[in-house]
Amino acid sequence: MKVTPWEVSGEIDYNKLIKEFGTYPLTPELKAEIVRIAGDNVMLRRGYFYSHRDMDVVLKHYKEGKGFFLYTGRGPSGPMHLGHLIPMIFTKWLQEKFKVNVYIEVTDDEKFLYKKDAEWNEIEKYTIDNILDIAAVGFDPDRTFIFRDTEYVANAYPLIIKIAKKITFSTAKAVFGFTNETNIGMIFYPAYQVFPTMFEKRICLIPAAIDQDPYWRIQRDIAEGLGYYKTAAIHSKFFPPLHGIAGKMSSSQAESAIWLSDDEKKVKNKIMKYAFSGGQATVEEHRKKGGNPDVDVSFQWLKIFFEPDDGKLKKIEEEYRSGKMLTGELKQILIDKVCEFLERHRESKEKAREKLGEFMYEGKLAGEMWSKRYE
């Protein structure tokens, strides 16, 4: 397997990643403590979020009244798909339950620098569309600041260069795999991604897929020397692509993804045609032997997010394993749920246009952020 902030490939061993990255499993005891404070969450309950750094410290600070804040982000290299949105939905849940600020970094600079063939006007187009998709999730506009790197840099730059001064080239090469062919913009960029962890003099909690963890390892090495807390993180697994549960949904493989703009016809066609099945080759064989939901993408999507009712999910699993439910029937359940979700999202996206200024410039938190200059 290969797991970096920019590329994920191969069959992912999540336990091995915990060891390689030096993170900690999200234990049943820690999950129970989150649930005790915040209530139930399907992605937490079913192990989609599975690893952490200092989540126990975050909860301790919260109970002591010190508080914390949330930070996540999005690289606008293209339109958003379901895999991009799921961590945002979890972040919104955390904000709602803990009543904390959320900072969402839109890394238009990184995507322009990373993609060799990227045109700036193309990145700009995707940036605005992505921000609308993010705003549609339903964040609290008074407690949310969505910002573009290229816009906020004037307020940020003095602290960013202090961060950059603490990160050696040898560290950046070792952590990110930079080579002599890497452009110098990319080499500098990690300093900017570390910067939002220092927006407040409180501990920062980052909900994100585990491929982003290398940034936080660097942050934790330098934060205290700059007068800030080491950041905490809660890591998700990767949202599976249509063609199999290994790897993650990717923008570069259009047939692997369900885009947030896909209509009902496209959703049905993609899931029926491309979703990897745990079923048997023929109906007769399936009725006799049953299917394997452990490798079936449709079932795994239901398990991760689209069927929050444990009783209903268990019934689907039992009927599929027994052969009573066919692959096409399982896929149709998912199609109906995905289409319903996307329809609601698109309605929310249209409404979000009216509130975009609040999230980015004029809202309570956004206004405070634009009045600051980080030294």
PDB file of C-alpha atoms in Angstrom, residues 56-276:
ATOM      1  CA  ASP A  56      -8.582  11.861  25.363  1.00  0.00           C
ATOM      2  CA  VAL A  57      -6.823  15.175  26.010  1.00  0.00           C
ATOM      3  CA  VAL A  58      -9.462  17.020  23.970  1.00  0.00           C
ATOM      4  CA  LEU A  59     -12.249  15.523  26.073  1.00  0.00           C
ATOM      5  CA  LYS A  60     -10.355  16.374  29.269  1.00  0.00           C
ATOM      6  CA  HIS A  61      -9.975  19.992  28.173  1.00  0.00           C
ATOM      7  CA  TYR A  62     -13.661  20.130  27.262  1.00  0.00           C
ATOM      8  CA  LYS A  63     -14.764  18.805  30.655  1.00  0.00           C
ATOM      9  CA  GLU A  64     -12.416  21.232  32.430  1.00  0.00           C
ATOM     10  CA  GLY A  65     -13.926  24.181  30.552  1.00  0.00           C
ATOM     11  CA  LYS A  66     -10.799  24.957  28.514  1.00  0.00           C
ATOM     12  CA  GLY A  67     -12.569  24.066  25.290  1.00  0.00           C
ATOM     13  CA  PHE A  68     -11.146  23.171  21.881  1.00  0.00           C
ATOM     14  CA  PHE A  69     -11.687  24.031  18.237  1.00  0.00           C
ATOM     15  CA  LEU A  70     -12.075  22.075  15.000  1.00  0.00           C
ATOM     16  CA  TYR A  71     -10.076  22.338  11.800  1.00  0.00           C
ATOM     17  CA  THR A  72     -10.454  20.454   8.535  1.00  0.00           C
ATOM     18  CA  GLY A  73     -10.028  21.254   4.866  1.00  0.00           C
ATOM     19  CA  ARG A  74     -10.579  20.558   1.214  1.00  0.00           C
ATOM     20  CA  GLY A  75      -8.276  20.677  -1.804  1.00  0.00           C
ATOM     21  CA  PRO A  76     -10.326  21.993  -4.769  1.00  0.00           C
ATOM     22  CA  SER A  77      -8.815  19.917  -7.556  1.00  0.00           C
ATOM     23  CA  GLY A  78     -12.206  19.100  -9.067  1.00  0.00           C
ATOM     24  CA  PRO A  79     -15.872  18.612  -8.167  1.00  0.00           C
ATOM     25  CA  MET A  80     -16.622  16.944  -4.855  1.00  0.00           C
ATOM     26  CA  HIS A  81     -17.763  13.351  -4.460  1.00  0.00           C
ATOM     27  CA  LEU A  82     -19.265  11.407  -1.555  1.00  0.00           C
ATOM     28  CA  GLY A  83     -15.854  10.509  -0.146  1.00  0.00           C
ATOM     29  CA  HIS A  84     -14.999  14.191   0.245  1.00  0.00           C
ATOM     30  CA  LEU A  85     -18.230  15.050   2.027  1.00  0.00           C
ATOM     31  CA  ILE A  86     -18.379  12.317   4.677  1.00  0.00           C
ATOM     32  CA  PRO A  87     -15.612  13.796   6.931  1.00  0.00           C
ATOM     33  CA  MET A  88     -17.304  17.196   6.639  1.00  0.00           C
ATOM     34  CA  ILE A  89     -20.551  15.692   7.911  1.00  0.00           C
ATOM     35  CA  PHE A  90     -18.716  14.219  10.915  1.00  0.00           C
ATOM     36  CA  THR A  91     -17.043  17.587  11.585  1.00  0.00           C
ATOM     37  CA  LYS A  92     -20.434  19.310  11.509  1.00  0.00           C
ATOM     38  CA  TRP A  93     -21.726  16.755  14.033  1.00  0.00           C
ATOM     39  CA  LEU A  94     -18.825  17.519  16.372  1.00  0.00           C
ATOM     40  CA  GLN A  95     -19.468  21.257  16.057  1.00  0.00           C
ATOM     41  CA  GLU A  96     -23.155  20.814  16.800  1.00  0.00           C
ATOM     42  CA  LYS A  97     -22.607  18.581  19.822  1.00  0.00           C
ATOM     43  CA  PHE A  98     -19.683  20.428  21.418  1.00  0.00           C
ATOM     44  CA  LYS A  99     -20.671  23.988  20.326  1.00  0.00           C
ATOM     45  CA  VAL A 100     -17.187  24.851  19.067  1.00  0.00           C
ATOM     46  CA  ASN A 101     -15.640  26.867  16.244  1.00  0.00           C
ATOM     47  CA  VAL A 102     -14.800  25.181  12.930  1.00  0.00           C
ATOM     48  CA  TYR A 103     -12.104  26.426  10.547  1.00  0.00           C
ATOM     49  CA  ILE A 104     -12.196  25.007   7.029  1.00  0.00           C
ATOM     50  CA  GLU A 105      -9.136  25.580   4.866  1.00  0.00           C
ATOM     51  CA  VAL A 106      -9.658  25.495   1.105  1.00  0.00           C
ATOM     52  CA  THR A 107      -6.205  24.770  -0.276  1.00  0.00           C
ATOM     53  CA  ASP A 108      -6.417  26.347  -3.716  1.00  0.00           C
ATOM     54  CA  ASP A 109      -2.661  27.011  -3.643  1.00  0.00           C
ATOM     55  CA  GLU A 110      -1.731  23.402  -2.891  1.00  0.00           C
ATOM     56  CA  LYS A 111      -3.849  21.968  -5.690  1.00  0.00           C
ATOM     57  CA  PHE A 112      -2.432  24.396  -8.215  1.00  0.00           C
ATOM     58  CA  LEU A 113       1.120  23.543  -7.122  1.00  0.00           C
ATOM     59  CA  TYR A 114       0.604  19.777  -6.925  1.00  0.00           C
ATOM     60  CA  LYS A 115      -1.153  19.176 -10.249  1.00  0.00           C
ATOM     61  CA  LYS A 116       1.342  19.716 -13.045  1.00  0.00           C
ATOM     62  CA  ASP A 117      -1.343  20.379 -15.637  1.00  0.00           C
ATOM     63  CA  ALA A 118      -3.556  22.559 -13.393  1.00  0.00           C
ATOM     64  CA  GLU A 119      -4.734  25.896 -14.751  1.00  0.00           C
ATOM     65  CA  TRP A 120      -5.436  28.612 -12.185  1.00  0.00           C
ATOM     66  CA  ASN A 121      -8.827  29.566 -13.670  1.00  0.00           C
ATOM     67  CA  GLU A 122      -9.861  25.908 -13.382  1.00  0.00           C
ATOM     68  CA  ILE A 123      -8.830  25.780  -9.715  1.00  0.00           C
ATOM     69  CA  GLU A 124     -10.798  28.991  -9.086  1.00  0.00           C
ATOM     70  CA  LYS A 125     -13.943  27.492 -10.618  1.00  0.00           C
ATOM     71  CA  TYR A 126     -13.736  24.365  -8.481  1.00  0.00           C
ATOM     72  CA  THR A 127     -12.913  26.391  -5.373  1.00  0.00           C
ATOM     73  CA  ILE A 128     -16.208  28.283  -5.402  1.00  0.00           C
ATOM     74  CA  ASP A 129     -18.232  25.162  -6.196  1.00  0.00           C
ATOM     75  CA  ASN A 130     -16.490  23.155  -3.443  1.00  0.00           C
ATOM     76  CA  ILE A 131     -17.116  25.896  -0.890  1.00  0.00           C
ATOM     77  CA  LEU A 132     -20.825  25.796  -1.709  1.00  0.00           C
ATOM     78  CA  ASP A 133     -20.854  22.015  -1.225  1.00  0.00           C
ATOM     79  CA  ILE A 134     -19.127  22.439   2.150  1.00  0.00           C
ATOM     80  CA  ALA A 135     -21.494  25.186   3.286  1.00  0.00           C
ATOM     81  CA  ALA A 136     -24.429  22.949   2.319  1.00  0.00           C
ATOM     82  CA  VAL A 137     -23.453  20.459   5.042  1.00  0.00           C
ATOM     83  CA  GLY A 138     -25.124  22.744   7.561  1.00  0.00           C
ATOM     84  CA  PHE A 139     -22.360  24.236   9.682  1.00  0.00           C
ATOM     85  CA  ASP A 140     -23.242  26.992  12.156  1.00  0.00           C
ATOM     86  CA  PRO A 141     -22.424  30.248  10.279  1.00  0.00           C
ATOM     87  CA  ASP A 142     -21.646  32.045  13.567  1.00  0.00           C
ATOM     88  CA  ARG A 143     -19.025  29.442  14.505  1.00  0.00           C
ATOM     89  CA  THR A 144     -17.573  28.626  11.063  1.00  0.00           C
ATOM     90  CA  PHE A 145     -14.863  30.253   8.975  1.00  0.00           C
ATOM     91  CA  ILE A 146     -14.286  28.913   5.453  1.00  0.00           C
ATOM     92  CA  PHE A 147     -11.217  30.489   3.898  1.00  0.00           C
ATOM     93  CA  ARG A 148      -9.132  30.227   0.761  1.00  0.00           C
ATOM     94  CA  ASP A 149      -5.384  30.038   1.256  1.00  0.00           C
ATOM     95  CA  THR A 150      -4.653  32.580  -1.481  1.00  0.00           C
ATOM     96  CA  GLU A 151      -7.069  35.099   0.062  1.00  0.00           C
ATOM     97  CA  TYR A 152      -6.181  34.758   3.744  1.00  0.00           C
ATOM     98  CA  VAL A 153      -2.412  34.632   3.292  1.00  0.00           C
ATOM     99  CA  ALA A 154      -1.860  38.334   4.095  1.00  0.00           C
ATOM    100  CA  ASN A 155      -3.339  37.799   7.571  1.00  0.00           C
ATOM    101  CA  ALA A 156      -1.490  34.521   7.963  1.00  0.00           C
ATOM    102  CA  TYR A 157       1.965  35.032   6.508  1.00  0.00           C
ATOM    103  CA  PRO A 158       3.915  36.321   9.554  1.00  0.00           C
ATOM    104  CA  LEU A 159       3.073  33.188  11.547  1.00  0.00           C
ATOM    105  CA  ILE A 160       3.420  30.889   8.533  1.00  0.00           C
ATOM    106  CA  ILE A 161       7.049  31.930   8.032  1.00  0.00           C
ATOM    107  CA  LYS A 162       7.730  31.304  11.738  1.00  0.00           C
ATOM    108  CA  ILE A 163       6.333  27.790  11.242  1.00  0.00           C
ATOM    109  CA  ALA A 164       8.359  27.338   8.054  1.00  0.00           C
ATOM    110  CA  LYS A 165      11.538  28.364   9.860  1.00  0.00           C
ATOM    111  CA  LYS A 166      11.022  25.487  12.314  1.00  0.00           C
ATOM    112  CA  ILE A 167      10.657  22.801   9.595  1.00  0.00           C
ATOM    113  CA  THR A 168      13.869  21.598   7.999  1.00  0.00           C
ATOM    114  CA  PHE A 169      14.089  20.375   4.421  1.00  0.00           C
ATOM    115  CA  SER A 170      15.318  16.990   5.656  1.00  0.00           C
ATOM    116  CA  THR A 171      12.191  16.640   7.803  1.00  0.00           C
ATOM    117  CA  ALA A 172       9.914  17.621   4.918  1.00  0.00           C
ATOM    118  CA  LYS A 173      11.642  15.117   2.619  1.00  0.00           C
ATOM    119  CA  ALA A 174      11.406  12.328   5.171  1.00  0.00           C
ATOM    120  CA  VAL A 175       7.747  12.953   6.018  1.00  0.00           C
ATOM    121  CA  PHE A 176       6.327  13.834   2.584  1.00  0.00           C
ATOM    122  CA  GLY A 177       8.717  12.106   0.190  1.00  0.00           C
ATOM    123  CA  PHE A 178       9.744  15.290  -1.599  1.00  0.00           C
ATOM    124  CA  THR A 179      12.448  14.857  -4.242  1.00  0.00           C
ATOM    125  CA  ASN A 180      14.699  17.091  -6.349  1.00  0.00           C
ATOM    126  CA  GLU A 181      11.840  17.248  -8.883  1.00  0.00           C
ATOM    127  CA  THR A 182       9.356  18.661  -6.322  1.00  0.00           C
ATOM    128  CA  ASN A 183       8.608  22.328  -6.973  1.00  0.00           C
ATOM    129  CA  ILE A 184       9.566  24.711  -4.166  1.00  0.00           C
ATOM    130  CA  GLY A 185       5.948  25.781  -3.688  1.00  0.00           C
ATOM    131  CA  MET A 186       5.045  22.273  -2.532  1.00  0.00           C
ATOM    132  CA  ILE A 187       8.068  22.170  -0.242  1.00  0.00           C
ATOM    133  CA  PHE A 188       6.893  25.345   1.498  1.00  0.00           C
ATOM    134  CA  TYR A 189       3.198  24.432   1.509  1.00  0.00           C
ATOM    135  CA  PRO A 190       3.128  22.225   4.689  1.00  0.00           C
ATOM    136  CA  ALA A 191       3.816  25.338   6.766  1.00  0.00           C
ATOM    137  CA  TYR A 192       0.470  26.767   5.603  1.00  0.00           C
ATOM    138  CA  GLN A 193      -1.452  23.575   6.350  1.00  0.00           C
ATOM    139  CA  VAL A 194      -0.002  23.547   9.870  1.00  0.00           C
ATOM    140  CA  PHE A 195      -0.932  27.203  10.439  1.00  0.00           C
ATOM    141  CA  PRO A 196      -4.720  26.835  11.134  1.00  0.00           C
ATOM    142  CA  THR A 197      -3.956  24.531  14.085  1.00  0.00           C
ATOM    143  CA  MET A 198      -2.812  27.751  15.778  1.00  0.00           C
ATOM    144  CA  PHE A 199      -5.918  29.859  15.131  1.00  0.00           C
ATOM    145  CA  GLU A 200      -6.784  29.749  18.838  1.00  0.00           C
ATOM    146  CA  LYS A 201      -4.826  29.375  22.062  1.00  0.00           C
ATOM    147  CA  ARG A 202      -6.686  26.122  22.670  1.00  0.00           C
ATOM    148  CA  ILE A 203      -6.120  22.567  21.567  1.00  0.00           C
ATOM    149  CA  CYS A 204      -7.140  21.904  17.966  1.00  0.00           C
ATOM    150  CA  LEU A 205      -8.995  18.738  16.925  1.00  0.00           C
ATOM    151  CA  ILE A 206      -8.727  17.665  13.294  1.00  0.00           C
ATOM    152  CA  PRO A 207     -11.287  15.181  11.891  1.00  0.00           C
ATOM    153  CA  ALA A 208      -9.830  13.823   8.637  1.00  0.00           C
ATOM    154  CA  ALA A 209      -8.838  10.678   6.794  1.00  0.00           C
ATOM    155  CA  ILE A 210      -5.608   9.173   8.098  1.00  0.00           C
ATOM    156  CA  ASP A 211      -3.647  10.052   4.942  1.00  0.00           C
ATOM    157  CA  GLN A 212      -3.457  13.661   6.204  1.00  0.00           C
ATOM    158  CA  ASP A 213      -1.701  12.684   9.432  1.00  0.00           C
ATOM    159  CA  PRO A 214       1.878  13.483   8.277  1.00  0.00           C
ATOM    160  CA  TYR A 215       1.098  17.203   8.596  1.00  0.00           C
ATOM    161  CA  TRP A 216       0.074  16.768  12.216  1.00  0.00           C
ATOM    162  CA  ARG A 217       3.239  14.861  13.087  1.00  0.00           C
ATOM    163  CA  ILE A 218       5.213  17.928  12.009  1.00  0.00           C
ATOM    164  CA  GLN A 219       2.876  20.276  13.872  1.00  0.00           C
ATOM    165  CA  ARG A 220       3.279  18.323  17.099  1.00  0.00           C
ATOM    166  CA  ASP A 221       7.060  18.643  16.861  1.00  0.00           C
ATOM    167  CA  ILE A 222       7.046  22.448  16.625  1.00  0.00           C
ATOM    168  CA  ALA A 223       3.806  23.757  18.184  1.00  0.00           C
ATOM    169  CA  GLU A 224       4.897  24.131  21.791  1.00  0.00           C
ATOM    170  CA  GLY A 225       8.057  25.987  20.745  1.00  0.00           C
ATOM    171  CA  LEU A 226       5.781  28.610  19.160  1.00  0.00           C
ATOM    172  CA  GLY A 227       3.507  28.828  22.194  1.00  0.00           C
ATOM    173  CA  TYR A 228       0.631  26.633  20.953  1.00  0.00           C
ATOM    174  CA  TYR A 229      -0.831  23.249  21.836  1.00  0.00           C
ATOM    175  CA  LYS A 230       0.109  20.085  20.007  1.00  0.00           C
ATOM    176  CA  THR A 231      -2.818  19.368  17.745  1.00  0.00           C
ATOM    177  CA  ALA A 232      -5.149  16.423  18.289  1.00  0.00           C
ATOM    178  CA  ALA A 233      -6.698  14.379  15.490  1.00  0.00           C
ATOM    179  CA  ILE A 234      -9.409  11.804  14.950  1.00  0.00           C
ATOM    180  CA  HIS A 235      -8.827   9.731  11.823  1.00  0.00           C
ATOM    181  CA  SER A 236     -11.282   8.046   9.502  1.00  0.00           C
ATOM    182  CA  LYS A 237     -10.707   5.173   7.164  1.00  0.00           C
ATOM    183  CA  PHE A 238     -11.065   5.823   3.434  1.00  0.00           C
ATOM    184  CA  PHE A 239     -14.469   5.894   1.801  1.00  0.00           C
ATOM    185  CA  PRO A 240     -14.326   2.901  -0.575  1.00  0.00           C
ATOM    186  CA  PRO A 241     -14.412   3.385  -4.344  1.00  0.00           C
ATOM    187  CA  LEU A 242     -17.135   1.658  -6.318  1.00  0.00           C
ATOM    188  CA  HIS A 243     -14.767  -0.924  -7.766  1.00  0.00           C
ATOM    189  CA  GLY A 244     -13.710  -2.475  -4.449  1.00  0.00           C
ATOM    190  CA  ILE A 245     -13.237  -1.889  -0.731  1.00  0.00           C
ATOM    191  CA  ALA A 246      -9.439  -1.461  -1.068  1.00  0.00           C
ATOM    192  CA  GLY A 247      -8.095   2.054  -1.592  1.00  0.00           C
ATOM    193  CA  LYS A 248     -10.287   5.153  -1.581  1.00  0.00           C
ATOM    194  CA  MET A 249     -12.724   6.951  -3.837  1.00  0.00           C
ATOM    195  CA  SER A 250     -10.660   9.074  -6.207  1.00  0.00           C
ATOM    196  CA  SER A 251     -11.341  12.102  -8.384  1.00  0.00           C
ATOM    197  CA  SER A 252      -8.871  10.763 -10.926  1.00  0.00           C
ATOM    198  CA  GLN A 253     -10.998   7.644 -11.507  1.00  0.00           C
ATOM    199  CA  ALA A 254     -14.418   8.923 -12.517  1.00  0.00           C
ATOM    200  CA  GLU A 255     -16.016   5.469 -12.584  1.00  0.00           C
ATOM    201  CA  SER A 256     -14.961   4.884  -8.962  1.00  0.00           C
ATOM    202  CA  ALA A 257     -16.917   7.820  -7.581  1.00  0.00           C
ATOM    203  CA  ILE A 258     -20.399   9.188  -7.071  1.00  0.00           C
ATOM    204  CA  TRP A 259     -20.207  12.945  -7.602  1.00  0.00           C
ATOM    205  CA  LEU A 260     -22.418  15.262  -5.582  1.00  0.00           C
ATOM    206  CA  SER A 261     -23.819  16.537  -8.883  1.00  0.00           C
ATOM    207  CA  ASP A 262     -24.780  13.072 -10.214  1.00  0.00           C
ATOM    208  CA  ASP A 263     -28.464  12.725 -11.006  1.00  0.00           C
ATOM    209  CA  GLU A 264     -30.596   9.676 -10.252  1.00  0.00           C
ATOM    210  CA  LYS A 265     -29.897   8.072 -13.633  1.00  0.00           C
ATOM    211  CA  LYS A 266     -26.124   8.376 -13.223  1.00  0.00           C
ATOM    212  CA  VAL A 267     -26.200   7.083  -9.663  1.00  0.00           C
ATOM    213  CA  LYS A 268     -28.205   4.033 -10.679  1.00  0.00           C
ATOM    214  CA  ASN A 269     -26.017   3.312 -13.686  1.00  0.00           C
ATOM    215  CA  LYS A 270     -22.755   3.628 -11.741  1.00  0.00           C
ATOM    216  CA  ILE A 271     -23.819   1.512  -8.795  1.00  0.00           C
ATOM    217  CA  MET A 272     -25.411  -1.193 -10.929  1.00  0.00           C
ATOM    218  CA  LYS A 273     -22.502  -1.298 -13.372  1.00  0.00           C
ATOM    219  CA  TYR A 274     -19.407  -0.609 -11.241  1.00  0.00           C
ATOM    220  CA  ALA A 275     -20.136  -1.361  -7.562  1.00  0.00           C
ATOM    221  CA  PHE A 276     -18.112  -4.421  -6.605  1.00  0.00           C
TER     222      PHE A 276
END
